[in-house]
Amino acid sequence: MPLRMIMTDRQTYDIRHPEMAMVLRQRVDIGVRPDPATGILESVAHCSLLHIVRVEELPRSAPGSANSGLPSG
């Protein structure tokens, strides 16, 4: 299920594929801005678990959509 993480500074991160997030002991690393053609990430956001305000479920992308399975945010 795709998720949106909301941080204390109101920044949001959409996680549309489980391989785009890695939960560590004190933070979550999230791959951001993947190239739609290759899936190669532009960068990684390091988010402290202490700064996550809430996590919301996102609707699933329609099959064949441009960002299906890829995070945005």
PDB file of C-alpha atoms in Angstrom:
ATOM      1  CA  MET A   1       0.000   0.000   0.000  1.00  0.00           C
ATOM      2  CA  PRO A   2       1.476   3.386  -0.967  1.00  0.00           C
ATOM      3  CA  LEU A   3       2.103   5.723   1.968  1.00  0.00           C
ATOM      4  CA  ARG A   4       2.643   9.427   2.661  1.00  0.00           C
ATOM      5  CA  MET A   5       4.883  10.424   5.584  1.00  0.00           C
ATOM      6  CA  ILE A   6       4.257  13.858   7.103  1.00  0.00           C
ATOM      7  CA  MET A   7       7.149  15.385   9.023  1.00  0.00           C
ATOM      8  CA  THR A   8       7.250  17.998  11.821  1.00  0.00           C
ATOM      9  CA  ASP A   9       8.364  20.676   9.310  1.00  0.00           C
ATOM     10  CA  ARG A  10       5.290  19.792   7.130  1.00  0.00           C
ATOM     11  CA  GLN A  11       7.462  18.214   4.427  1.00  0.00           C
ATOM     12  CA  THR A  12       5.781  15.157   2.945  1.00  0.00           C
ATOM     13  CA  TYR A  13       7.282  12.069   1.325  1.00  0.00           C
ATOM     14  CA  ASP A  14       5.244   9.717  -0.845  1.00  0.00           C
ATOM     15  CA  ILE A  15       6.428   6.125  -0.783  1.00  0.00           C
ATOM     16  CA  ARG A  16       4.790   4.315  -3.692  1.00  0.00           C
ATOM     17  CA  HIS A  17       6.975   1.204  -3.691  1.00  0.00           C
ATOM     18  CA  PRO A  18       8.406  -0.677  -0.682  1.00  0.00           C
ATOM     19  CA  GLU A  19      11.880  -0.778  -2.243  1.00  0.00           C
ATOM     20  CA  MET A  20      12.060   3.027  -2.072  1.00  0.00           C
ATOM     21  CA  ALA A  21      12.185   3.132   1.745  1.00  0.00           C
ATOM     22  CA  MET A  22      14.512   1.567   4.264  1.00  0.00           C
ATOM     23  CA  VAL A  23      13.642   1.672   7.974  1.00  0.00           C
ATOM     24  CA  LEU A  24      16.676   1.892  10.232  1.00  0.00           C
ATOM     25  CA  ARG A  25      16.993   2.126  14.013  1.00  0.00           C
ATOM     26  CA  GLN A  26      16.687   5.935  14.196  1.00  0.00           C
ATOM     27  CA  ARG A  27      15.609   7.043  10.720  1.00  0.00           C
ATOM     28  CA  VAL A  28      13.879   6.145   7.478  1.00  0.00           C
ATOM     29  CA  ASP A  29      15.830   6.586   4.253  1.00  0.00           C
ATOM     30  CA  ILE A  30      13.554   7.405   1.309  1.00  0.00           C
ATOM     31  CA  GLY A  31      14.559   7.426  -2.348  1.00  0.00           C
ATOM     32  CA  VAL A  32      13.292  10.615  -3.995  1.00  0.00           C
ATOM     33  CA  ARG A  33      12.833  11.837  -7.552  1.00  0.00           C
ATOM     34  CA  PRO A  34      13.483   8.645  -9.504  1.00  0.00           C
ATOM     35  CA  ASP A  35      13.963   8.931 -13.234  1.00  0.00           C
ATOM     36  CA  PRO A  36      10.701   7.576 -14.740  1.00  0.00           C
ATOM     37  CA  ALA A  37      12.555   5.742 -17.514  1.00  0.00           C
ATOM     38  CA  THR A  38      15.250   4.051 -15.430  1.00  0.00           C
ATOM     39  CA  GLY A  39      14.066   4.281 -11.800  1.00  0.00           C
ATOM     40  CA  ILE A  40      17.501   5.629 -10.787  1.00  0.00           C
ATOM     41  CA  LEU A  41      17.201   7.948  -7.800  1.00  0.00           C
ATOM     42  CA  GLU A  42      18.297  11.560  -7.805  1.00  0.00           C
ATOM     43  CA  SER A  43      18.797  11.588  -4.024  1.00  0.00           C
ATOM     44  CA  VAL A  44      17.888  10.016  -0.702  1.00  0.00           C
ATOM     45  CA  ALA A  45      16.045  11.775   2.141  1.00  0.00           C
ATOM     46  CA  HIS A  46      17.185  10.775   5.643  1.00  0.00           C
ATOM     47  CA  CYS A  47      14.149  11.233   7.935  1.00  0.00           C
ATOM     48  CA  SER A  48      14.482  10.946  11.705  1.00  0.00           C
ATOM     49  CA  LEU A  49      11.801   8.734  13.247  1.00  0.00           C
ATOM     50  CA  LEU A  50      11.336  11.416  15.933  1.00  0.00           C
ATOM     51  CA  HIS A  51      10.124  13.886  13.291  1.00  0.00           C
ATOM     52  CA  ILE A  52       7.432  11.740  11.679  1.00  0.00           C
ATOM     53  CA  VAL A  53       4.081  13.279  12.639  1.00  0.00           C
ATOM     54  CA  ARG A  54       1.855  10.761  10.876  1.00  0.00           C
ATOM     55  CA  VAL A  55       1.656   8.276   8.027  1.00  0.00           C
ATOM     56  CA  GLU A  56      -1.322   8.160   5.647  1.00  0.00           C
ATOM     57  CA  GLU A  57      -2.318   5.541   3.099  1.00  0.00           C
ATOM     58  CA  LEU A  58      -2.432   6.742  -0.500  1.00  0.00           C
ATOM     59  CA  PRO A  59      -4.697   5.384  -3.228  1.00  0.00           C
ATOM     60  CA  ARG A  60      -2.992   2.855  -5.458  1.00  0.00           C
ATOM     61  CA  SER A  61      -1.919   4.109  -8.896  1.00  0.00           C
ATOM     62  CA  ALA A  62      -3.847   2.844 -11.864  1.00  0.00           C
ATOM     63  CA  PRO A  63      -1.988   0.092 -13.771  1.00  0.00           C
ATOM     64  CA  GLY A  64       0.171   1.613 -16.482  1.00  0.00           C
ATOM     65  CA  SER A  65       0.194   5.118 -14.993  1.00  0.00           C
ATOM     66  CA  ALA A  66       3.375   7.163 -15.410  1.00  0.00           C
ATOM     67  CA  ASN A  67       4.415   6.969 -11.739  1.00  0.00           C
ATOM     68  CA  SER A  68       3.111   3.502 -10.931  1.00  0.00           C
ATOM     69  CA  GLY A  69       5.351   1.969  -8.286  1.00  0.00           C
ATOM     70  CA  LEU A  70       7.642   4.989  -8.005  1.00  0.00           C
ATOM     71  CA  PRO A  71       7.773   7.494  -5.129  1.00  0.00           C
ATOM     72  CA  SER A  72       7.200  11.200  -5.499  1.00  0.00           C
ATOM     73  CA  GLY A  73       8.248  13.769  -3.012  1.00  0.00           C
TER      74      GLY A  73
END
